[in-house]
């Protein structure tokens, strides 16, 4: 009888706990990242309260399912409010809350509560910076579970086209982006990517692995280097260190996915591991016709907890992808294939590393990383000559094999010298090893007179180089209203033995409790993409790297911003900016070419040799944002970017950049309804509308192309014509069911992408089979769907 009663009580407790959720986390000092014991944590929407223990940890149980607001306060610190915390039955909520110390006593100044997520996580990023969360990636319509596509909703950001997730920031080439993971620069974290590029059709980053992270678009703090346009500073979240949790799911773009997390060892450590297998191609949503893209990825983050030697974590991401295009399956609407070609593409990417963090005292810590990563891609093409004729013959046309590896060591010290002054200094060293080869018939002569272009070696390159980046930066809080961030970043490039010193500075002033103004400046450098810098030129029968001594490209950023809080959950923001670029690579002879036009495709120009560093560019514009943070069951975001991006080649003529869309406007909105008897389930509706100016392109010289048999462009009038404007409307609806009997939740969603089936142009290109210039449109209407089970 006693055992039966125990079982009944246990089942009742399980059912009761499943009807509620758990919110836990840690409260830390924002500058020192040390725990704050005794802080008060109040879940204001549920009238529940907790106090942090000696390790800064808190836990609030029996939280009603739904969205909540959390307030955290401690004597001598500015209180913080975190809105829009989603609590469901299948996953415990784990938070890290950072508090900023007051400069004045409480009776000297009234401190306005600050909502989380308005400011970047990086404490020294004061301008052109935005924090984002995984919840946003999964909530916004049209995102395809891709963090890169998420940021295209933000002001100043666009993509080159729907078929790729290249990030175009303020008219800059996508190659200007810096991807960082756990503080370490990484190769392009994408499937089907090619060496030197930063985007691709499908992301290899699993958003369920990502913690709150930063996206920066101008005048970066001194710790960031070797980038011209933007920084994606990603953090991996840690697994639940108290209980095991799992996720199973399937969707058109994320594919079939599995995730597991739980406690590791006995030092409050945890593990988090996730794997995905792509299925978009089987559903016809890849834009690849009959060809089926195969892609899968694995990610992990192992936290070994606190030890006397500090905290160690071991992380990694690996992705594999391949696709085969057969000419017999091609049709005129295919984005990448042709009837007279058989193509095989393979791409791999990986990054793995160890992070160590140790506190020297309550004000100072040291964080270090060792990482190894790389990418490799192969492209093999057979060309079918005299297609459909008796003399039809198939010959190898292109064989491309590129490998790029990097070894990275970094370390920095962070010290809070006083409540007003923070100092951070460190160094980053990267060694790159490359092995590039390309053999092709493209645009080659017929020296043996066999009627076919020669199969020549275009380049065969093995090399290495080092980049060393020391930096020092400080934050001075002159008052509670006025903050100065400044520093110096150094960049040494071993190929040219250049050493650049880059000043960075920003000033932020709180005009009122609800408004602020800020200014930022930064000098930035970046090496020309390696596939261009290491290109070989045949000089009198000898292959020479005539681009090897190209200088670092330089960019000066100036930005002025104003932000206004419009009530508790609304904000408006405006930024104006100007960017001047110098030392870009151009040809010695007069031409329209500039390396700033590269990077939004699967490769780089193969005929640009003997380049010199005299090219220039400029970008200027204004960005507007109106945002309603999620509250009262709905959210909204409207962004507008109006800009002008120009460049000059060696001919001195100023031309439109291929990334000069001139305007991009986004409108997003979403509504959630609580349904069911207990109001614990959710029905959601989201929409996204995007319109932008068309990309500028170089027209085809049809007569010359017909005579040559391959595409020849009018480079004398490069980027003089513009595609028609882009327009796309995406709709999404989802239903989340929280189990009342078990610790589990189910999510089902349906997304209608390009619901109006608008014809957005992909490219206008010479078709060697029709002997005409044909337009190819991007992916039209496509229904995406998915299911996710958390338990």
Short mmCIF file of N, CA, C and O in Angstrom, two decimals, residues 617-733:
data_model
loop_
_atom_site.label_atom_id
_atom_site.label_comp_id
_atom_site.label_asym_id
_atom_site.label_seq_id
_atom_site.Cartn_x
_atom_site.Cartn_y
_atom_site.Cartn_z
N UNK A 617 37.12 52.67 -53.29
CA UNK A 617 35.67 52.50 -53.22
C UNK A 617 35.12 53.39 -52.12
O UNK A 617 35.86 53.88 -51.26
N UNK A 618 33.82 53.60 -52.15
CA UNK A 618 33.18 54.37 -51.09
C UNK A 618 31.75 53.87 -50.91
O UNK A 618 31.09 53.47 -51.86
N UNK A 619 31.29 53.88 -49.67
CA UNK A 619 29.91 53.52 -49.33
C UNK A 619 29.36 54.56 -48.38
O UNK A 619 30.03 54.96 -47.42
N UNK A 620 28.14 54.99 -48.62
CA UNK A 620 27.51 55.96 -47.73
C UNK A 620 26.01 55.71 -47.69
O UNK A 620 25.44 55.21 -48.66
N UNK A 621 25.40 56.05 -46.56
CA UNK A 621 23.97 55.81 -46.50
C UNK A 621 23.38 56.16 -45.15
O UNK A 621 24.06 56.62 -44.22
N UNK A 622 22.08 55.91 -45.05
CA UNK A 622 21.33 56.11 -43.82
C UNK A 622 20.48 54.87 -43.57
O UNK A 622 19.94 54.27 -44.51
N UNK A 623 20.37 54.49 -42.29
CA UNK A 623 19.60 53.30 -41.91
C UNK A 623 18.58 53.66 -40.84
O UNK A 623 18.91 54.39 -39.89
N UNK A 624 17.39 53.14 -40.99
CA UNK A 624 16.29 53.45 -40.07
C UNK A 624 15.71 52.14 -39.53
O UNK A 624 15.50 51.19 -40.29
N UNK A 625 15.42 52.13 -38.24
CA UNK A 625 14.84 50.95 -37.60
C UNK A 625 13.72 51.36 -36.67
O UNK A 625 13.88 52.28 -35.86
N UNK A 626 12.60 50.68 -36.78
CA UNK A 626 11.50 50.79 -35.81
C UNK A 626 11.18 49.39 -35.34
O UNK A 626 10.83 48.53 -36.16
N UNK A 627 11.32 49.16 -34.04
CA UNK A 627 11.19 47.79 -33.52
C UNK A 627 10.26 47.73 -32.33
O UNK A 627 10.33 48.56 -31.42
N UNK A 628 9.39 46.75 -32.34
CA UNK A 628 8.52 46.43 -31.21
C UNK A 628 8.97 45.09 -30.66
O UNK A 628 8.83 44.06 -31.31
N UNK A 629 9.59 45.10 -29.48
CA UNK A 629 10.01 43.85 -28.87
C UNK A 629 8.77 43.03 -28.48
O UNK A 629 7.70 43.59 -28.23
N UNK A 630 8.94 41.73 -28.45
CA UNK A 630 7.79 40.85 -28.21
C UNK A 630 7.18 41.16 -26.84
O UNK A 630 7.80 41.02 -25.80
N UNK A 631 5.93 41.57 -26.87
CA UNK A 631 5.14 41.80 -25.66
C UNK A 631 3.68 41.87 -26.07
O UNK A 631 3.36 42.15 -27.24
N UNK A 632 2.81 41.60 -25.12
CA UNK A 632 1.36 41.62 -25.38
C UNK A 632 0.98 40.73 -26.56
O UNK A 632 0.02 40.99 -27.28
N UNK A 633 1.79 39.69 -26.79
CA UNK A 633 1.44 38.70 -27.80
C UNK A 633 1.87 39.03 -29.21
O UNK A 633 1.53 38.29 -30.14
N UNK A 634 2.61 40.12 -29.43
CA UNK A 634 3.02 40.40 -30.81
C UNK A 634 4.36 41.12 -30.84
O UNK A 634 4.83 41.68 -29.85
N UNK A 635 5.00 41.09 -32.02
CA UNK A 635 6.26 41.79 -32.23
C UNK A 635 6.24 42.38 -33.63
O UNK A 635 5.45 41.98 -34.51
N UNK A 636 7.11 43.35 -33.89
CA UNK A 636 7.18 43.97 -35.21
C UNK A 636 8.58 44.54 -35.42
O UNK A 636 9.26 44.94 -34.46
N UNK A 637 9.01 44.58 -36.66
CA UNK A 637 10.31 45.14 -37.01
C UNK A 637 10.23 45.71 -38.42
O UNK A 637 9.85 45.01 -39.36
N UNK A 638 10.54 46.99 -38.55
CA UNK A 638 10.59 47.65 -39.85
C UNK A 638 11.96 48.28 -40.00
O UNK A 638 12.40 49.05 -39.15
N UNK A 639 12.68 47.94 -41.06
CA UNK A 639 14.00 48.51 -41.30
C UNK A 639 14.07 49.06 -42.72
O UNK A 639 13.48 48.50 -43.65
N UNK A 640 14.79 50.13 -42.86
CA UNK A 640 15.02 50.71 -44.17
C UNK A 640 16.47 51.12 -44.32
O UNK A 640 17.04 51.76 -43.43
N UNK A 641 17.09 50.72 -45.42
CA UNK A 641 18.49 51.07 -45.71
C UNK A 641 18.53 51.77 -47.06
O UNK A 641 18.05 51.21 -48.06
N UNK A 642 19.10 52.94 -47.08
CA UNK A 642 19.19 53.73 -48.30
C UNK A 642 20.65 54.14 -48.47
O UNK A 642 21.20 54.88 -47.65
N UNK A 643 21.28 53.64 -49.54
CA UNK A 643 22.74 53.75 -49.61
C UNK A 643 23.22 53.86 -51.05
O UNK A 643 22.46 53.64 -52.01
N UNK A 644 24.50 54.18 -51.17
CA UNK A 644 25.15 54.29 -52.47
C UNK A 644 26.54 53.67 -52.34
O UNK A 644 27.31 54.07 -51.45
N UNK A 645 26.85 52.68 -53.17
CA UNK A 645 28.13 51.98 -53.11
C UNK A 645 28.81 52.08 -54.47
O UNK A 645 28.28 51.59 -55.47
N UNK A 646 29.98 52.68 -54.49
CA UNK A 646 30.70 52.91 -55.75
C UNK A 646 32.14 52.43 -55.63
O UNK A 646 32.69 52.28 -54.52
N UNK A 647 32.78 52.23 -56.78
CA UNK A 647 34.19 51.84 -56.81
C UNK A 647 34.84 52.40 -58.06
O UNK A 647 34.17 52.82 -59.01
N UNK A 648 36.18 52.40 -58.07
CA UNK A 648 36.95 52.80 -59.24
C UNK A 648 37.97 51.73 -59.59
O UNK A 648 38.65 51.21 -58.70
N UNK A 649 38.05 51.39 -60.88
CA UNK A 649 39.10 50.51 -61.36
C UNK A 649 40.31 51.33 -61.76
O UNK A 649 40.41 52.53 -61.48
N UNK A 650 41.26 50.69 -62.46
CA UNK A 650 42.46 51.40 -62.86
C UNK A 650 42.19 52.45 -63.93
O UNK A 650 43.03 53.33 -64.16
N UNK A 651 41.01 52.40 -64.56
CA UNK A 651 40.67 53.43 -65.54
C UNK A 651 40.17 54.72 -64.90
O UNK A 651 39.90 55.71 -65.59
N UNK A 652 40.01 54.73 -63.57
CA UNK A 652 39.63 55.93 -62.85
C UNK A 652 38.16 56.32 -62.95
O UNK A 652 37.76 57.36 -62.43
N UNK A 653 37.35 55.49 -63.59
CA UNK A 653 35.93 55.77 -63.74
C UNK A 653 35.17 55.23 -62.53
O UNK A 653 35.32 54.07 -62.15
N UNK A 654 34.34 56.08 -61.92
CA UNK A 654 33.54 55.63 -60.78
C UNK A 654 32.32 54.88 -61.28
O UNK A 654 31.56 55.39 -62.11
N UNK A 655 32.14 53.67 -60.77
CA UNK A 655 31.04 52.80 -61.22
C UNK A 655 30.23 52.30 -60.02
O UNK A 655 30.71 52.31 -58.88
N UNK A 656 29.02 51.84 -60.31
CA UNK A 656 28.22 51.18 -59.28
C UNK A 656 28.87 49.87 -58.88
O UNK A 656 29.35 49.10 -59.73
N UNK A 657 28.87 49.60 -57.59
CA UNK A 657 29.28 48.28 -57.12
C UNK A 657 28.19 47.28 -57.48
O UNK A 657 27.01 47.63 -57.54
N UNK A 658 28.54 46.01 -57.72
CA UNK A 658 27.49 45.01 -57.95
C UNK A 658 26.60 44.80 -56.74
O UNK A 658 25.53 44.19 -56.84
N UNK A 659 26.99 45.34 -55.60
CA UNK A 659 26.21 45.19 -54.37
C UNK A 659 25.46 46.48 -54.02
O UNK A 659 24.96 46.63 -52.90
N UNK A 660 25.36 47.39 -54.99
CA UNK A 660 24.70 48.67 -54.77
C UNK A 660 23.21 48.57 -55.10
O UNK A 660 22.73 49.09 -56.10
N UNK A 661 22.46 47.90 -54.21
CA UNK A 661 21.01 47.81 -54.42
C UNK A 661 20.32 49.16 -54.25
O UNK A 661 19.16 49.32 -54.65
N UNK A 662 20.97 50.09 -53.60
CA UNK A 662 20.49 51.45 -53.36
C UNK A 662 19.44 51.54 -52.26
O UNK A 662 19.42 52.51 -51.51
N UNK A 663 18.55 50.56 -52.16
CA UNK A 663 17.63 50.55 -51.02
C UNK A 663 17.22 49.12 -50.69
O UNK A 663 17.16 48.25 -51.56
N UNK A 664 16.98 48.88 -49.41
CA UNK A 664 16.44 47.61 -48.92
C UNK A 664 15.44 47.95 -47.82
O UNK A 664 15.78 48.68 -46.88
N UNK A 665 14.22 47.44 -47.92
CA UNK A 665 13.19 47.68 -46.91
C UNK A 665 12.63 46.34 -46.46
O UNK A 665 12.25 45.50 -47.29
N UNK A 666 12.58 46.15 -45.15
CA UNK A 666 12.00 44.93 -44.55
C UNK A 666 10.87 45.30 -43.61
O UNK A 666 10.96 46.30 -42.89
N UNK A 667 9.82 44.50 -43.61
CA UNK A 667 8.73 44.65 -42.65
C UNK A 667 8.38 43.27 -42.12
O UNK A 667 8.03 42.38 -42.90
N UNK A 668 8.53 43.08 -40.81
CA UNK A 668 8.23 41.81 -40.17
C UNK A 668 7.24 42.02 -39.05
O UNK A 668 7.26 43.05 -38.36
N UNK A 669 6.37 41.06 -38.85
CA UNK A 669 5.41 41.13 -37.75
C UNK A 669 4.99 39.72 -37.37
O UNK A 669 5.02 38.80 -38.20
N UNK A 670 4.60 39.56 -36.11
CA UNK A 670 4.13 38.27 -35.66
C UNK A 670 3.16 38.39 -34.50
O UNK A 670 3.23 39.34 -33.71
N UNK A 671 2.25 37.44 -34.41
CA UNK A 671 1.23 37.43 -33.36
C UNK A 671 1.12 36.03 -32.78
O UNK A 671 1.14 35.04 -33.52
N UNK A 672 1.04 35.94 -31.46
CA UNK A 672 0.85 34.66 -30.78
C UNK A 672 -0.47 34.67 -30.03
O UNK A 672 -0.82 35.66 -29.38
N UNK A 673 -1.18 33.55 -30.11
CA UNK A 673 -2.45 33.38 -29.41
C UNK A 673 -2.34 32.19 -28.47
O UNK A 673 -1.88 31.11 -28.87
N UNK A 674 -2.72 32.38 -27.22
CA UNK A 674 -2.76 31.29 -26.27
C UNK A 674 -4.08 30.54 -26.43
O UNK A 674 -5.16 31.15 -26.40
N UNK A 675 -4.01 29.25 -26.62
CA UNK A 675 -5.21 28.46 -26.85
C UNK A 675 -5.23 27.26 -25.91
O UNK A 675 -4.24 26.93 -25.27
N UNK A 676 -6.35 26.59 -25.87
CA UNK A 676 -6.53 25.45 -24.98
C UNK A 676 -7.16 25.85 -23.67
O UNK A 676 -7.20 27.03 -23.30
N UNK A 677 -7.65 24.87 -22.94
CA UNK A 677 -8.35 25.13 -21.70
C UNK A 677 -7.47 25.81 -20.68
O UNK A 677 -7.90 26.73 -19.96
N UNK A 678 -6.19 25.39 -20.61
CA UNK A 678 -5.25 25.97 -19.65
C UNK A 678 -4.41 27.09 -20.25
O UNK A 678 -3.53 27.63 -19.58
N UNK A 679 -4.65 27.44 -21.51
CA UNK A 679 -3.91 28.49 -22.22
C UNK A 679 -2.40 28.23 -22.21
O UNK A 679 -1.58 29.15 -22.12
N UNK A 680 -2.02 26.96 -22.32
CA UNK A 680 -0.60 26.61 -22.31
C UNK A 680 -0.06 26.28 -23.69
O UNK A 680 1.14 26.07 -23.86
N UNK A 681 -0.94 26.26 -24.69
CA UNK A 681 -0.51 26.00 -26.06
C UNK A 681 -0.54 27.31 -26.86
O UNK A 681 -1.23 28.27 -26.48
N UNK A 682 0.19 27.34 -27.95
CA UNK A 682 0.38 28.60 -28.69
C UNK A 682 0.13 28.40 -30.17
O UNK A 682 0.62 27.45 -30.78
N UNK A 683 -0.63 29.31 -30.74
CA UNK A 683 -0.82 29.39 -32.19
C UNK A 683 -0.19 30.70 -32.64
O UNK A 683 -0.52 31.77 -32.13
N UNK A 684 0.75 30.63 -33.60
CA UNK A 684 1.48 31.83 -34.00
C UNK A 684 1.32 32.10 -35.49
O UNK A 684 1.14 31.18 -36.30
N UNK A 685 1.40 33.38 -35.84
CA UNK A 685 1.35 33.83 -37.23
C UNK A 685 2.46 34.86 -37.43
O UNK A 685 2.59 35.81 -36.65
N UNK A 686 3.27 34.68 -38.46
CA UNK A 686 4.37 35.60 -38.75
C UNK A 686 4.41 35.90 -40.23
O UNK A 686 4.03 35.07 -41.07
N UNK A 687 4.89 37.10 -40.56
CA UNK A 687 5.06 37.49 -41.95
C UNK A 687 6.34 38.30 -42.12
O UNK A 687 6.83 38.93 -41.18
N UNK A 688 6.88 38.25 -43.32
CA UNK A 688 8.04 39.07 -43.67
C UNK A 688 7.87 39.54 -45.10
O UNK A 688 7.60 38.76 -46.01
N UNK A 689 8.03 40.84 -45.30
CA UNK A 689 7.99 41.42 -46.64
C UNK A 689 9.31 42.14 -46.89
O UNK A 689 9.76 42.94 -46.06
N UNK A 690 9.94 41.82 -48.01
CA UNK A 690 11.21 42.43 -48.36
C UNK A 690 11.15 42.97 -49.78
O UNK A 690 10.65 42.28 -50.69
N UNK A 691 11.64 44.17 -49.97
CA UNK A 691 11.81 44.72 -51.31
C UNK A 691 13.13 45.48 -51.34
O UNK A 691 13.55 46.06 -50.35
N UNK A 692 13.77 45.45 -52.50
CA UNK A 692 15.04 46.14 -52.64
C UNK A 692 15.27 46.49 -54.10
O UNK A 692 14.63 45.94 -55.01
N UNK A 693 16.19 47.41 -54.32
CA UNK A 693 16.59 47.71 -55.68
C UNK A 693 17.33 46.52 -56.29
O UNK A 693 17.93 45.71 -55.57
N UNK A 694 17.28 46.40 -57.59
CA UNK A 694 17.97 45.31 -58.25
C UNK A 694 19.48 45.50 -58.23
O UNK A 694 19.99 46.62 -58.10
N UNK A 695 20.21 44.41 -58.37
CA UNK A 695 21.66 44.47 -58.41
C UNK A 695 22.13 45.00 -59.77
O UNK A 695 21.53 44.72 -60.80
N UNK A 696 23.23 45.73 -59.75
CA UNK A 696 23.84 46.18 -60.99
C UNK A 696 24.67 45.03 -61.58
O UNK A 696 25.29 44.25 -60.85
N UNK A 697 24.69 44.94 -62.89
CA UNK A 697 25.43 43.87 -63.55
C UNK A 697 26.07 44.37 -64.83
O UNK A 697 25.71 45.43 -65.37
N UNK A 698 27.03 43.60 -65.32
CA UNK A 698 27.73 43.93 -66.56
C UNK A 698 27.04 43.24 -67.72
O UNK A 698 26.88 42.02 -67.71
N UNK A 699 26.60 43.99 -68.73
CA UNK A 699 25.89 43.37 -69.86
C UNK A 699 26.79 42.45 -70.67
O UNK A 699 28.01 42.64 -70.73
N UNK A 700 26.16 41.47 -71.31
CA UNK A 700 26.88 40.50 -72.15
C UNK A 700 27.10 41.08 -73.55
O UNK A 700 26.20 41.72 -74.11
N UNK A 701 28.30 40.88 -74.09
CA UNK A 701 28.57 41.22 -75.49
C UNK A 701 28.12 40.02 -76.32
O UNK A 701 28.86 39.05 -76.48
N UNK A 702 26.88 40.07 -76.78
CA UNK A 702 26.29 38.91 -77.44
C UNK A 702 27.05 38.50 -78.68
O UNK A 702 27.33 37.31 -78.90
N UNK A 703 27.41 39.45 -79.52
CA UNK A 703 28.10 39.12 -80.77
C UNK A 703 29.45 38.46 -80.51
O UNK A 703 29.79 37.45 -81.12
N UNK A 704 30.20 39.00 -79.57
CA UNK A 704 31.50 38.42 -79.23
C UNK A 704 31.33 37.05 -78.59
O UNK A 704 32.12 36.13 -78.84
N UNK A 705 30.29 36.88 -77.76
CA UNK A 705 30.04 35.59 -77.11
C UNK A 705 29.67 34.53 -78.13
O UNK A 705 30.12 33.37 -78.05
N UNK A 706 28.85 34.89 -79.09
CA UNK A 706 28.47 33.93 -80.13
C UNK A 706 29.67 33.50 -80.96
O UNK A 706 29.79 32.33 -81.34
N UNK A 707 30.58 34.42 -81.22
CA UNK A 707 31.76 34.08 -82.00
C UNK A 707 32.73 33.19 -81.20
O UNK A 707 33.35 32.29 -81.76
N UNK A 708 32.84 33.46 -79.88
CA UNK A 708 33.78 32.71 -79.05
C UNK A 708 33.22 31.39 -78.54
O UNK A 708 33.97 30.47 -78.23
N UNK A 709 31.88 31.31 -78.41
CA UNK A 709 31.27 30.10 -77.87
C UNK A 709 31.18 30.10 -76.36
O UNK A 709 30.78 29.11 -75.76
N UNK A 710 31.56 31.18 -75.73
CA UNK A 710 31.43 31.32 -74.28
C UNK A 710 31.12 32.78 -73.98
O UNK A 710 31.27 33.66 -74.83
N UNK A 711 30.70 33.05 -72.73
CA UNK A 711 30.24 34.38 -72.38
C UNK A 711 31.38 35.39 -72.33
O UNK A 711 32.41 35.17 -71.68
N UNK A 712 31.20 36.51 -73.01
CA UNK A 712 32.11 37.64 -72.94
C UNK A 712 31.28 38.87 -72.56
O UNK A 712 30.24 39.14 -73.17
N UNK A 713 31.74 39.59 -71.54
CA UNK A 713 30.97 40.73 -71.05
C UNK A 713 31.56 42.05 -71.53
O UNK A 713 32.73 42.13 -71.91
N UNK A 714 30.74 43.09 -71.49
CA UNK A 714 31.15 44.43 -71.87
C UNK A 714 31.83 45.09 -70.66
O UNK A 714 31.25 45.93 -69.97
N UNK A 715 33.07 44.73 -70.39
CA UNK A 715 33.76 45.25 -69.22
C UNK A 715 34.00 46.76 -69.29
O UNK A 715 34.25 47.40 -68.27
N UNK A 716 33.92 47.33 -70.50
CA UNK A 716 34.10 48.77 -70.62
C UNK A 716 32.92 49.54 -70.02
O UNK A 716 33.06 50.72 -69.67
N UNK A 717 31.77 48.87 -69.90
CA UNK A 717 30.61 49.49 -69.25
C UNK A 717 30.15 48.60 -68.09
O UNK A 717 28.98 48.30 -67.93
N UNK A 718 31.11 48.16 -67.29
CA UNK A 718 30.85 47.23 -66.19
C UNK A 718 29.81 47.80 -65.22
O UNK A 718 29.83 48.99 -64.88
N UNK A 719 28.89 46.94 -64.81
CA UNK A 719 27.87 47.25 -63.80
C UNK A 719 27.10 48.53 -64.14
O UNK A 719 26.82 49.36 -63.27
N UNK A 720 26.77 48.64 -65.41
CA UNK A 720 26.03 49.81 -65.88
C UNK A 720 24.54 49.55 -66.00
O UNK A 720 23.76 50.48 -66.17
N UNK A 721 24.13 48.29 -65.93
CA UNK A 721 22.72 47.95 -66.02
C UNK A 721 22.25 47.33 -64.72
O UNK A 721 23.03 46.76 -63.97
N UNK A 722 20.94 47.45 -64.46
CA UNK A 722 20.39 47.05 -63.17
C UNK A 722 19.22 46.09 -63.39
O UNK A 722 18.34 46.33 -64.21
N UNK A 723 19.23 45.00 -62.62
CA UNK A 723 18.10 44.07 -62.64
C UNK A 723 16.88 44.77 -62.05
O UNK A 723 16.99 45.74 -61.29
N UNK A 724 15.71 44.26 -62.38
CA UNK A 724 14.47 44.83 -61.84
C UNK A 724 14.42 44.63 -60.32
O UNK A 724 15.09 43.74 -59.77
N UNK A 725 13.64 45.44 -59.62
CA UNK A 725 13.59 45.38 -58.15
C UNK A 725 13.17 43.99 -57.64
O UNK A 725 12.44 43.26 -58.31
N UNK A 726 13.65 43.71 -56.46
CA UNK A 726 13.37 42.43 -55.78
C UNK A 726 12.15 42.62 -54.88
O UNK A 726 12.00 43.64 -54.21
N UNK A 727 11.30 41.59 -54.84
CA UNK A 727 10.13 41.62 -53.96
C UNK A 727 9.84 40.20 -53.49
O UNK A 727 9.85 39.25 -54.30
N UNK A 728 9.57 40.06 -52.19
CA UNK A 728 9.24 38.73 -51.68
C UNK A 728 8.40 38.86 -50.41
O UNK A 728 8.69 39.68 -49.53
N UNK A 729 7.36 38.05 -50.32
CA UNK A 729 6.49 37.98 -49.15
C UNK A 729 6.47 36.55 -48.64
O UNK A 729 6.18 35.61 -49.39
N UNK A 730 6.81 36.37 -47.36
CA UNK A 730 6.80 35.07 -46.71
C UNK A 730 5.79 35.07 -45.57
O UNK A 730 5.70 36.05 -44.82
N UNK A 731 5.05 33.98 -45.45
CA UNK A 731 4.08 33.80 -44.36
C UNK A 731 4.40 32.53 -43.60
O UNK A 731 4.84 31.54 -44.20
N UNK A 732 4.15 32.56 -42.32
CA UNK A 732 4.46 31.39 -41.48
C UNK A 732 3.41 31.26 -40.39
O UNK A 732 2.98 32.26 -39.79
N UNK A 733 2.98 30.04 -40.14
CA UNK A 733 2.10 29.76 -39.01
C UNK A 733 2.63 28.54 -38.28
O UNK A 733 3.20 27.63 -38.89
#
